[in-house]
Backbone as ProteinMPNN parsed JSONL, in Angstrom:
{"seq_chain_A": "MLNMWALYIFGSVAEQLLGRFYYLGLYILAGLMGSLLSGFIDIQNTFELLQSNDPTLLPTVSAGASGAVMGIGSALTVLSLLPSLPKQRFILDKKSLLMIMGINLLIGFTIAGINNAAHIGGMLMGAVLTIIWYAGQRIHKPNLAFVAGMTVGILSCYLLYAYCMQQVQILEPVWRQILTAMRAQLHF", "coords_chain_A": {"N_chain_A": [[0.821, -1.177, 0.0], [1.961, 1.215, 0.77], [3.876, 1.513, -1.224], [2.225, 1.951, -3.452], [1.01, 4.348, -2.756], [3.278, 6.028, -2.716], [3.987, 5.78, -5.388], [1.832, 7.045, -6.599], [2.148, 9.691, -5.652], [4.899, 10.397, -6.327], [4.93, 9.485, -8.964], [3.033, 10.934, -10.479], [4.166, 13.467, -10.692], [6.692, 12.859, -11.813], [5.956, 11.694, -14.263], [4.853, 13.871, -15.636], [7.095, 15.497, -15.836], [9.087, 13.936, -17.172], [7.785, 12.904, -19.362], [5.342, 10.717, -20.783], [6.19, 8.25, -22.058], [8.965, 7.983, -21.573], [8.931, 8.016, -18.819], [7.431, 5.67, -18.304], [9.185, 3.737, -19.39], [11.403, 4.144, -17.706], [10.289, 3.467, -15.236], [9.638, 0.711, -15.592], [12.189, -0.364, -16.239], [13.649, 0.333, -13.948], [12.316, -1.202, -12.05], [12.892, -3.774, -13.049], [15.714, -3.763, -12.854], [15.962, -3.515, -10.103], [14.902, -5.994, -9.273], [16.716, -7.706, -10.532], [19.18, -6.968, -9.35], [18.625, -7.711, -6.759], [18.386, -10.489, -7.106], [21.01, -11.003, -7.935], [22.476, -10.321, -5.614], [21.438, -12.267, -3.912], [22.411, -14.57, -5.148], [25.171, -14.153, -4.821], [25.31, -14.261, -2.027], [24.576, -16.905, -1.72], [26.786, -18.25, -2.808], [28.676, -17.553, -0.848], [27.546, -18.846, 1.366], [27.811, -21.462, 0.544], [30.475, -21.97, 0.946], [30.478, -22.124, 3.653], [29.269, -24.479, 4.149], [26.442, -24.736, 4.565], [23.572, -26.544, 5.153], [20.957, -25.884, 4.494], [20.721, -24.419, 2.251], [19.076, -22.659, -0.064], [17.667, -21.008, -2.931], [16.135, -17.739, -2.733], [13.052, -16.006, -3.252], [11.807, -12.885, -4.16], [9.357, -10.316, -4.279], [7.826, -7.348, -5.503], [7.013, -3.839, -5.775], [8.789, -1.975, -5.025], [11.417, -1.432, -5.972], [10.968, -0.265, -8.489], [9.458, 1.966, -7.723], [11.318, 3.269, -6.116], [13.1, 3.905, -8.112], [11.71, 5.908, -9.471], [11.548, 7.791, -7.418], [14.276, 8.284, -7.122], [14.798, 9.411, -9.614], [13.406, 11.864, -9.441], [14.82, 12.95, -7.311], [17.423, 13.217, -8.378], [16.852, 15.065, -10.413], [16.161, 17.214, -8.795], [18.592, 17.983, -7.802], [19.998, 18.919, -9.944], [20.515, 21.804, -12.121], [17.552, 23.667, -12.828], [15.504, 23.017, -15.678], [14.751, 25.073, -18.56], [11.941, 24.978, -19.265], [10.817, 23.63, -17.153], [8.217, 22.346, -15.225], [7.837, 21.989, -12.52], [9.049, 22.807, -9.283], [11.375, 21.169, -7.512], [11.818, 19.953, -4.257], [14.799, 19.557, -2.932], [15.839, 18.911, -0.375], [13.718, 17.593, 0.946], [13.292, 15.423, -0.796], [15.817, 14.127, -0.725], [15.821, 13.433, 1.98], [13.592, 11.697, 2.155], [14.401, 9.609, 0.429], [16.741, 8.819, 1.749], [15.715, 7.994, 4.254], [14.171, 5.817, 3.419], [16.209, 4.082, 2.51], [17.629, 3.734, 4.917], [15.678, 2.49, 6.521], [15.473, 0.129, 5.059], [17.997, -0.978, 5.537], [17.909, -1.475, 8.247], [15.598, -2.868, 9.067], [14.479, -6.139, 9.104], [13.539, -8.235, 6.367], [12.996, -6.435, 4.385], [13.694, -5.727, 1.087], [16.416, -4.392, 0.345], [18.298, -4.444, -1.663], [16.789, -4.453, -3.983], [15.718, -1.903, -3.777], [18.042, -0.325, -4.037], [18.978, -1.115, -6.577], [16.833, -0.209, -8.2], [16.991, 2.521, -7.626], [19.541, 3.177, -8.665], [19.2, 2.654, -11.419], [17.13, 4.452, -11.99], [18.455, 6.893, -11.469], [20.565, 6.898, -13.387], [19.134, 6.772, -15.837], [17.724, 9.151, -15.632], [19.733, 11.084, -15.673], [20.633, 10.736, -18.299], [18.278, 11.447, -19.674], [18.058, 14.13, -18.848], [20.397, 15.25, -19.931], [19.759, 15.008, -22.646], [17.627, 16.798, -22.771], [18.954, 19.181, -22.23], [20.618, 19.481, -24.455], [18.772, 19.715, -26.376], [17.78, 17.418, -27.666], [15.627, 15.383, -27.331], [14.609, 12.98, -28.415], [16.885, 11.505, -29.064], [17.875, 11.185, -26.492], [15.862, 9.577, -25.425], [16.143, 7.185, -26.924], [18.823, 6.562, -26.303], [18.713, 6.368, -23.474], [16.826, 4.266, -23.05], [18.155, 2.232, -24.382], [20.559, 1.983, -22.902], [19.424, 1.256, -20.435], [18.018, -1.174, -21.051], [20.125, -2.746, -22.04], [21.81, -2.825, -19.776], [20.166, -4.215, -17.953], [19.882, -6.635, -19.357], [22.561, -7.57, -19.445], [23.16, -7.943, -16.703], [21.202, -9.826, -16.107], [22.035, -11.955, -17.786], [24.507, -12.548, -16.618], [23.671, -13.35, -14.043], [22.164, -15.628, -14.714], [24.189, -17.248, -15.696], [25.605, -17.714, -13.336], [23.639, -19.055, -11.902], [23.529, -21.46, -13.263], [25.817, -22.672, -12.344], [25.163, -23.057, -9.674], [22.881, -24.663, -9.735], [23.137, -27.6, -9.706], [23.85, -28.024, -7.004], [21.604, -27.026, -5.65], [19.71, -28.856, -6.571], [20.625, -31.228, -5.348], [20.205, -30.593, -2.654], [17.399, -30.267, -2.606], [16.63, -32.881, -3.31], [17.605, -34.311, -1.111], [16.039, -33.157, 0.886], [13.46, -33.948, 0.078], [13.74, -36.687, 0.411], [13.971, -36.833, 3.198], [11.433, -35.994, 3.943], [9.834, -38.097, 3.194], [10.297, -40.037, 5.015]], "CA_chain_A": [[0.0, 0.0, 0.0], [2.864, 2.362, 0.822], [4.456, 1.646, -2.57], [1.242, 2.537, -4.364], [0.869, 5.748, -2.384], [4.483, 6.714, -3.199], [3.899, 5.818, -6.848], [0.857, 8.081, -6.941], [2.736, 10.998, -5.361], [6.087, 10.605, -7.163], [4.66, 9.172, -10.363], [2.306, 11.991, -11.183], [5.127, 14.537, -10.985], [7.722, 12.341, -12.724], [5.384, 11.501, -15.598], [4.723, 15.181, -16.274], [8.431, 16.02, -16.128], [9.836, 13.092, -18.102], [6.973, 12.47, -20.491], [4.704, 9.431, -20.512], [6.917, 7.053, -22.504], [10.235, 7.864, -20.852], [8.538, 7.659, -17.463], [7.063, 4.255, -18.305], [10.417, 2.971, -19.573], [12.198, 4.262, -16.489], [9.608, 2.696, -14.187], [9.808, -0.727, -15.87], [13.602, -0.734, -16.149], [14.046, 0.427, -12.538], [11.778, -2.398, -11.398], [13.687, -4.927, -13.493], [17.054, -3.693, -12.268], [15.818, -3.831, -8.685], [14.75, -7.448, -9.157], [17.962, -8.355, -10.944], [20.204, -6.749, -8.325], [18.221, -8.554, -5.646], [18.803, -11.846, -7.459], [22.476, -11.028, -7.944], [22.919, -10.355, -4.217], [21.074, -13.582, -3.382], [23.366, -15.535, -5.705], [26.455, -13.939, -4.154], [25.163, -14.796, -0.669], [24.558, -18.36, -1.836], [28.181, -18.694, -2.958], [29.316, -17.429, 0.465], [27.023, -19.902, 2.232], [28.373, -22.735, 0.081], [31.773, -22.13, 1.585], [30.257, -22.429, 5.067], [28.599, -25.79, 4.187], [25.092, -24.602, 5.116], [22.735, -27.568, 4.515], [19.629, -25.369, 4.148], [20.984, -23.434, 1.213], [18.146, -22.637, -1.181], [17.45, -19.637, -3.413], [14.933, -17.063, -2.256], [12.328, -15.238, -4.254], [11.149, -11.724, -3.583], [8.528, -9.612, -5.257], [7.324, -6.07, -5.033], [7.158, -2.693, -6.67], [9.612, -0.96, -4.379], [12.543, -1.046, -6.829], [10.46, 0.66, -9.501], [9.07, 3.206, -7.044], [12.561, 3.943, -5.732], [13.649, 4.476, -9.341], [11.003, 7.171, -9.706], [12.025, 8.706, -6.378], [15.645, 8.634, -7.477], [14.725, 10.324, -10.765], [13.037, 13.183, -8.945], [15.919, 13.45, -6.481], [18.485, 13.669, -9.29], [16.397, 16.312, -11.045], [16.186, 18.298, -7.804], [19.99, 18.361, -7.583], [20.514, 19.549, -11.168], [19.873, 23.086, -12.423], [16.234, 23.527, -13.455], [15.414, 23.199, -17.123], [13.984, 26.288, -18.868], [10.491, 24.776, -19.284], [10.455, 22.696, -16.089], [6.927, 22.732, -14.652], [7.803, 21.814, -11.07], [10.243, 23.057, -8.481], [11.511, 19.988, -6.657], [12.472, 20.248, -2.982], [15.872, 18.575, -2.798], [15.983, 18.45, 1.011], [12.666, 16.604, 1.215], [13.539, 14.21, -1.587], [16.98, 13.436, -0.155], [15.411, 12.873, 3.264], [12.711, 10.555, 1.888], [15.196, 8.512, -0.12], [17.629, 8.369, 2.823], [14.919, 7.251, 5.239], [13.841, 4.518, 2.821], [17.402, 3.231, 2.555], [17.904, 3.417, 6.32], [14.703, 1.476, 6.928], [15.855, -1.118, 4.408], [19.189, -1.544, 6.167], [17.707, -1.762, 9.67], [14.449, -3.732, 9.329], [14.552, -7.407, 8.379], [12.437, -8.529, 5.461], [12.898, -5.425, 3.327], [14.677, -6.039, 0.052], [17.135, -3.16, 0.048], [18.986, -4.591, -2.949], [15.837, -4.001, -4.996], [15.66, -0.447, -3.655], [19.271, 0.247, -4.575], [18.964, -1.349, -8.021], [15.885, 0.731, -8.795], [17.531, 3.879, -7.503], [20.647, 3.361, -9.612], [18.653, 2.739, -12.777], [16.416, 5.722, -12.076], [19.434, 7.984, -11.535], [21.268, 6.86, -14.679], [18.211, 7.148, -16.916], [17.379, 10.562, -15.483], [20.878, 11.871, -16.161], [20.586, 10.673, -19.769], [17.141, 12.276, -20.096], [18.397, 15.528, -18.579], [21.381, 15.658, -20.946], [19.005, 15.169, -23.89], [16.862, 18.048, -22.682], [19.906, 20.291, -22.278], [21.137, 19.666, -25.826], [17.582, 19.79, -27.234], [17.663, 16.176, -28.43], [14.882, 14.449, -26.477], [14.47, 11.664, -29.064], [18.171, 10.826, -28.879], [17.931, 10.804, -25.079], [14.954, 8.448, -25.235], [16.777, 5.986, -27.49], [20.029, 6.263, -25.521], [18.32, 5.934, -22.14], [16.214, 2.943, -23.091], [19.202, 1.28, -24.786], [21.415, 1.766, -21.734], [18.649, 0.518, -19.435], [17.767, -2.547, -21.509], [21.412, -3.442, -22.112], [22.255, -3.078, -18.4], [19.338, -5.302, -17.409], [20.218, -7.875, -20.048], [23.889, -8.045, -19.031], [23.069, -8.462, -15.345], [20.41, -11.06, -16.201], [22.888, -13.001, -18.362], [25.486, -12.927, -15.604], [22.966, -14.11, -13.006], [21.822, -16.953, -15.255], [25.443, -18.012, -15.748], [25.892, -18.129, -11.972], [22.621, -20.03, -11.517], [23.926, -22.741, -13.853], [26.826, -23.241, -11.443], [24.514, -23.423, -8.414], [21.738, -25.565, -9.914], [23.347, -28.966, -9.193], [23.836, -27.999, -5.536], [20.208, -26.878, -5.247], [19.028, -30.142, -6.842], [21.025, -32.168, -4.3], [19.528, -30.189, -1.415], [15.978, -30.604, -2.751], [16.517, -34.335, -3.284], [17.791, -34.711, 0.287], [14.852, -32.7, 1.635], [12.347, -34.849, -0.29], [13.985, -37.986, 1.034], [13.668, -36.699, 4.618], [9.992, -35.867, 4.114], [9.179, -39.381, 2.968], [10.547, -40.947, 6.146]], "C_chain_A": [[0.878, 1.258, 0.0], [3.525, 2.59, -0.537], [3.474, 2.324, -3.531], [0.988, 4.008, -4.056], [2.063, 6.562, -2.898], [4.466, 6.823, -4.723], [2.931, 6.911, -7.299], [1.47, 9.476, -6.767], [3.906, 11.285, -6.305], [5.761, 10.473, -8.648], [3.968, 10.283, -11.117], [3.228, 13.147, -11.551], [6.142, 14.062, -12.019], [7.18, 12.161, -14.135], [5.262, 12.834, -16.336], [6.081, 15.773, -16.635], [9.112, 15.256, -17.257], [9.08, 12.787, -19.393], [6.507, 11.045, -20.253], [5.577, 8.228, -20.873], [8.254, 6.884, -21.793], [9.96, 7.448, -19.41], [8.217, 6.163, -17.373], [8.301, 3.367, -18.461], [11.279, 2.98, -18.323], [11.59, 3.408, -15.382], [9.845, 1.189, -14.382], [11.257, -1.15, -15.692], [14.123, -0.633, -14.717], [13.537, -0.789, -11.767], [12.563, -3.649, -11.77], [15.067, -4.925, -12.851], [17.003, -3.984, -10.778], [15.709, -5.332, -8.463], [16.045, -8.171, -9.496], [19.064, -8.16, -9.906], [19.888, -7.578, -7.086], [18.643, -10.002, -5.894], [20.309, -12.004, -7.439], [23.017, -11.133, -6.52], [22.607, -11.712, -3.595], [22.044, -14.652, -3.881], [24.723, -15.395, -5.022], [26.416, -14.472, -2.722], [25.17, -16.318, -0.691], [25.974, -18.907, -1.989], [28.927, -18.606, -1.627], [28.85, -18.536, 1.405], [27.538, -21.278, 1.816], [29.706, -23.008, 0.76], [31.625, -22.478, 3.059], [29.544, -23.77, 5.265], [27.23, -25.743, 4.861], [24.165, -25.597, 4.419], [21.354, -27.061, 4.097], [19.7, -24.346, 3.023], [20.017, -23.579, 0.043], [17.967, -21.188, -1.65], [16.172, -19.048, -2.826], [14.307, -16.29, -3.406], [11.707, -14.049, -3.544], [10.368, -11.034, -4.69], [8.057, -8.304, -4.649], [7.61, -4.973, -6.03], [8.157, -1.678, -6.141], [10.81, -0.535, -5.22], [12.124, -0.039, -7.881], [10.09, 2.001, -8.882], [10.311, 3.976, -6.609], [13.263, 4.526, -6.955], [13.014, 5.815, -9.668], [11.44, 8.215, -8.672], [13.439, 9.182, -6.649], [15.67, 9.626, -8.638], [14.392, 11.736, -10.299], [14.153, 13.792, -8.096], [17.06, 13.97, -7.346], [18.087, 14.984, -9.946], [16.423, 17.484, -10.063], [17.6, 18.813, -7.568], [20.601, 19.088, -8.783], [19.854, 20.911, -11.375], [18.548, 22.868, -13.165], [16.327, 23.755, -14.953], [14.547, 24.419, -17.419], [12.464, 26.112, -18.798], [10.02, 23.799, -18.198], [9.226, 23.202, -15.349], [6.888, 22.687, -13.131], [9.127, 22.248, -10.459], [10.309, 21.915, -7.475], [12.316, 20.356, -5.405], [13.537, 19.191, -2.705], [16.033, 18.06, -1.379], [14.955, 17.37, 1.338], [12.927, 15.312, 0.466], [14.735, 13.43, -1.058], [16.624, 12.769, 1.167], [14.535, 11.627, 3.053], [13.51, 9.361, 1.384], [16.141, 7.948, 0.952], [16.894, 7.549, 3.868], [14.551, 5.874, 4.694], [15.032, 3.576, 2.837], [17.722, 2.809, 3.985], [16.949, 2.35, 6.836], [15.07, 0.123, 6.326], [17.072, -1.778, 5.027], [18.944, -1.982, 7.602], [16.554, -2.713, 9.969], [14.557, -4.984, 8.459], [13.334, -7.57, 7.474], [12.231, -7.499, 4.365], [14.036, -5.665, 2.351], [15.393, -4.762, -0.391], [17.911, -3.252, -1.259], [18.071, -4.138, -4.082], [15.713, -2.486, -4.972], [16.866, 0.196, -4.333], [19.34, 0.06, -6.083], [18.036, -0.389, -8.742], [16.394, 2.156, -8.755], [18.646, 4.138, -8.508], [20.135, 3.514, -11.042], [17.923, 4.066, -12.963], [17.363, 6.899, -12.224], [20.115, 8.04, -12.89], [20.345, 7.315, -15.809], [17.801, 8.615, -16.833], [18.512, 11.461, -15.964], [20.909, 11.871, -17.679], [19.451, 11.544, -20.299], [17.468, 13.759, -19.967], [19.396, 16.048, -19.622], [20.694, 15.882, -22.29], [18.186, 16.444, -23.909], [17.781, 19.257, -22.817], [20.412, 20.555, -23.694], [20.004, 19.694, -26.856], [17.477, 18.606, -28.191], [16.907, 15.138, -27.603], [14.718, 13.058, -27.101], [15.747, 10.848, -28.918], [18.302, 10.349, -27.428], [17.029, 9.605, -24.803], [15.613, 7.153, -25.715], [17.994, 5.586, -26.656], [19.662, 5.726, -24.145], [17.743, 4.528, -22.135], [17.235, 1.879, -23.497], [20.119, 0.962, -23.61], [20.677, 0.93, -20.688], [18.439, -0.938, -19.818], [19.062, -3.347, -21.537], [21.935, -3.768, -20.709], [21.479, -4.231, -17.776], [19.702, -6.634, -18.057], [21.555, -8.436, -19.565], [23.861, -8.604, -17.614], [22.262, -9.761, -15.315], [21.279, -12.214, -16.719], [23.923, -13.473, -17.351], [24.835, -13.775, -14.507], [22.621, -15.517, -13.491], [23.057, -17.842, -15.366], [25.79, -18.542, -14.353], [24.899, -19.179, -11.48], [22.971, -21.408, -12.075], [24.962, -23.446, -12.977], [26.158, -23.774, -10.177], [23.43, -24.483, -8.553], [21.997, -26.991, -9.423], [23.319, -29.038, -7.662], [22.401, -27.906, -5.043], [19.43, -28.175, -5.466], [19.363, -31.176, -5.767], [20.29, -31.855, -2.994], [18.049, -30.562, -1.477], [15.749, -32.108, -2.702], [16.651, -34.846, -1.851], [16.582, -34.313, 1.135], [13.649, -33.588, 1.342], [12.502, -36.198, 0.385], [13.655, -37.936, 2.529], [12.173, -36.618, 4.862], [9.261, -37.186, 3.945], [9.403, -40.363, 4.111], [9.867, -40.5, 7.365]], "O_chain_A": [[0.575, 2.238, -0.681], [3.711, 3.733, -0.954], [3.868, 3.175, -4.328], [0.779, 4.816, -4.961], [1.888, 7.65, -3.446], [4.881, 7.839, -5.281], [3.193, 7.616, -8.273], [1.324, 10.336, -7.635], [3.907, 12.299, -7.003], [6.247, 11.242, -9.477], [4.288, 10.542, -12.277], [3.079, 13.741, -12.619], [6.425, 14.769, -12.987], [7.88, 12.45, -15.106], [5.539, 12.908, -17.533], [6.201, 16.478, -17.638], [9.65, 15.858, -18.187], [9.692, 12.446, -20.405], [7.193, 10.259, -19.599], [5.694, 7.289, -20.085], [8.636, 5.766, -21.446], [10.679, 6.62, -18.85], [8.683, 5.479, -16.462], [8.45, 2.37, -17.754], [11.821, 1.948, -17.927], [12.309, 2.704, -14.673], [10.21, 0.487, -13.44], [11.533, -2.175, -15.068], [14.962, -1.438, -14.315], [14.25, -1.34, -10.929], [12.862, -4.482, -10.915], [15.535, -5.954, -12.363], [17.903, -4.63, -10.242], [16.352, -5.88, -7.567], [16.423, -9.133, -8.827], [19.806, -9.098, -9.614], [20.798, -8.091, -6.437], [19.188, -10.659, -5.007], [20.827, -13.023, -6.981], [23.909, -11.937, -6.248], [23.415, -12.25, -2.838], [22.448, -15.533, -3.122], [25.355, -16.395, -4.681], [27.387, -15.069, -2.258], [25.709, -16.951, 0.217], [26.322, -19.912, -1.371], [29.725, -19.488, -1.309], [29.65, -19.101, 2.152], [27.682, -22.164, 2.658], [30.018, -24.147, 1.104], [32.532, -23.058, 3.656], [29.247, -24.16, 6.394], [26.9, -26.629, 5.649], [23.984, -25.508, 3.205], [20.643, -27.776, 3.391], [18.812, -23.505, 2.883], [20.128, -24.516, -0.749], [18.099, -20.255, -0.858], [15.246, -19.776, -2.468], [14.963, -15.97, -4.398], [11.147, -14.188, -2.456], [10.683, -11.158, -5.874], [7.911, -8.18, -3.433], [8.349, -5.156, -6.997], [8.35, -0.626, -6.75], [11.185, 0.637, -5.181], [12.838, 0.93, -8.14], [10.378, 3.053, -9.453], [10.352, 5.201, -6.721], [13.952, 5.54, -6.842], [13.696, 6.748, -10.091], [11.672, 9.376, -9.01], [13.761, 10.35, -6.43], [16.465, 10.565, -8.645], [15.034, 12.697, -10.722], [14.4, 14.996, -8.153], [17.605, 15.041, -7.08], [18.892, 15.911, -10.026], [16.68, 18.62, -10.461], [17.78, 19.966, -7.173], [21.605, 19.788, -8.647], [18.76, 21.152, -10.866], [18.444, 21.99, -14.022], [17.117, 24.569, -15.432], [13.688, 24.767, -16.609], [11.767, 27.007, -18.321], [8.945, 23.21, -18.316], [9.191, 24.348, -14.9], [6.003, 23.282, -12.516], [10.19, 22.072, -11.056], [9.389, 21.729, -6.678], [13.365, 20.993, -5.497], [13.224, 18.073, -2.296], [16.337, 16.882, -1.189], [15.292, 16.351, 1.94], [12.797, 14.226, 1.031], [14.677, 12.205, -0.953], [17.078, 11.658, 1.443], [14.737, 10.612, 3.719], [13.323, 8.237, 1.851], [16.316, 6.733, 1.047], [17.397, 6.519, 4.317], [14.61, 4.88, 5.417], [14.882, 2.393, 3.144], [18.051, 1.648, 4.231], [17.369, 1.411, 7.513], [14.989, -0.905, 6.998], [17.172, -3.005, 5.043], [19.706, -2.794, 8.127], [16.536, -3.317, 11.042], [14.707, -4.9, 7.24], [12.242, -7.097, 7.788], [11.372, -7.679, 3.502], [15.196, -5.79, 2.745], [15.014, -4.137, -1.381], [18.155, -2.229, -1.9], [18.529, -3.509, -5.036], [15.614, -1.852, -6.023], [16.725, 1.144, -5.106], [19.723, 0.986, -6.799], [18.399, 0.18, -9.771], [16.253, 2.908, -9.72], [18.69, 5.199, -9.131], [20.581, 4.392, -11.782], [18.086, 4.726, -13.989], [17.107, 7.806, -13.016], [20.231, 9.113, -13.482], [20.728, 8.143, -16.637], [17.557, 9.25, -17.86], [18.266, 12.49, -16.594], [21.185, 12.905, -18.289], [19.635, 12.292, -21.258], [17.187, 14.546, -20.871], [19.248, 17.16, -20.13], [21.011, 16.839, -22.997], [18.064, 17.097, -24.946], [17.418, 20.247, -23.452], [20.612, 21.704, -24.087], [20.252, 19.697, -28.062], [17.134, 18.763, -29.363], [17.482, 14.122, -27.213], [14.693, 12.061, -26.378], [15.696, 9.642, -28.677], [18.78, 9.244, -27.172], [17.393, 8.717, -24.032], [15.635, 6.152, -24.998], [18.175, 4.41, -26.341], [20.236, 4.735, -23.695], [18.127, 3.696, -21.313], [17.183, 0.75, -23.007], [20.42, -0.203, -23.353], [21.249, -0.001, -20.12], [18.658, -1.835, -19.004], [19.092, -4.499, -21.104], [22.446, -4.864, -20.478], [22.062, -5.115, -17.148], [19.816, -7.649, -17.369], [21.672, -9.633, -19.305], [24.477, -9.636, -17.349], [22.602, -10.688, -14.58], [21.262, -13.311, -16.161], [24.184, -14.671, -17.242], [25.387, -14.795, -14.095], [22.774, -16.486, -12.748], [22.977, -19.051, -15.152], [26.219, -19.687, -14.21], [25.267, -20.085, -10.732], [22.729, -22.419, -11.416], [24.975, -24.674, -12.886], [26.545, -24.825, -9.665], [23.094, -25.141, -7.569], [21.123, -27.553, -8.763], [22.817, -30.009, -7.096], [22.015, -28.624, -4.12], [18.593, -28.549, -4.645], [18.485, -31.916, -5.324], [19.811, -32.763, -2.314], [17.504, -31.109, -0.518], [14.769, -32.562, -2.112], [15.892, -35.717, -1.428], [16.161, -35.071, 2.009], [12.901, -33.941, 2.253], [11.533, -36.781, 0.87], [13.115, -38.901, 3.07], [11.685, -37.118, 5.875], [8.177, -37.37, 4.499], [8.76, -41.412, 4.162], [9.973, -41.15, 8.406]]}, "name": "protein", "num_of_chains": 1, "seq": "MLNMWALYIFGSVAEQLLGRFYYLGLYILAGLMGSLLSGFIDIQNTFELLQSNDPTLLPTVSAGASGAVMGIGSALTVLSLLPSLPKQRFILDKKSLLMIMGINLLIGFTIAGINNAAHIGGMLMGAVLTIIWYAGQRIHKPNLAFVAGMTVGILSCYLLYAYCMQQVQILEPVWRQILTAMRAQLHF"}
């Protein structure tokens, strides 16, 4: 519910600033990057646990919109830190945005069960795509910025996805052994 409220507040401003299609692309790519970074961190933790011989080692799955929402929040925060554009419709309060984003990160680092990797992934994607969009606005090439931003976002997501899938191939036999052992224990 909090994600949807934040999306309503941040999203309505971000959509008007960035334009409908860039906003939509940023939202989707921030959500994907949040999920991918979360998976990447989980895979890295799995490799560390393998070295400790943890017998309960299984992958985790997380879901949510927080990475995408944090991408939108990051976009607005980046825009608040940059000089205003000549036709910018909103004045963004950088202190409030920095405080909101900082509090969200702090909560993610201090409360169990919050996927902070998804938050950070979404924030990074939102920041990068916003900088590309802003540069396009400054040089009066919004179409070039759209193509460049979406290309960078899609390529980044694809490369991280490919890397994660490569790592999963290494871990899959271990996971199969654990699941087989667990099934055997359940039948006795």
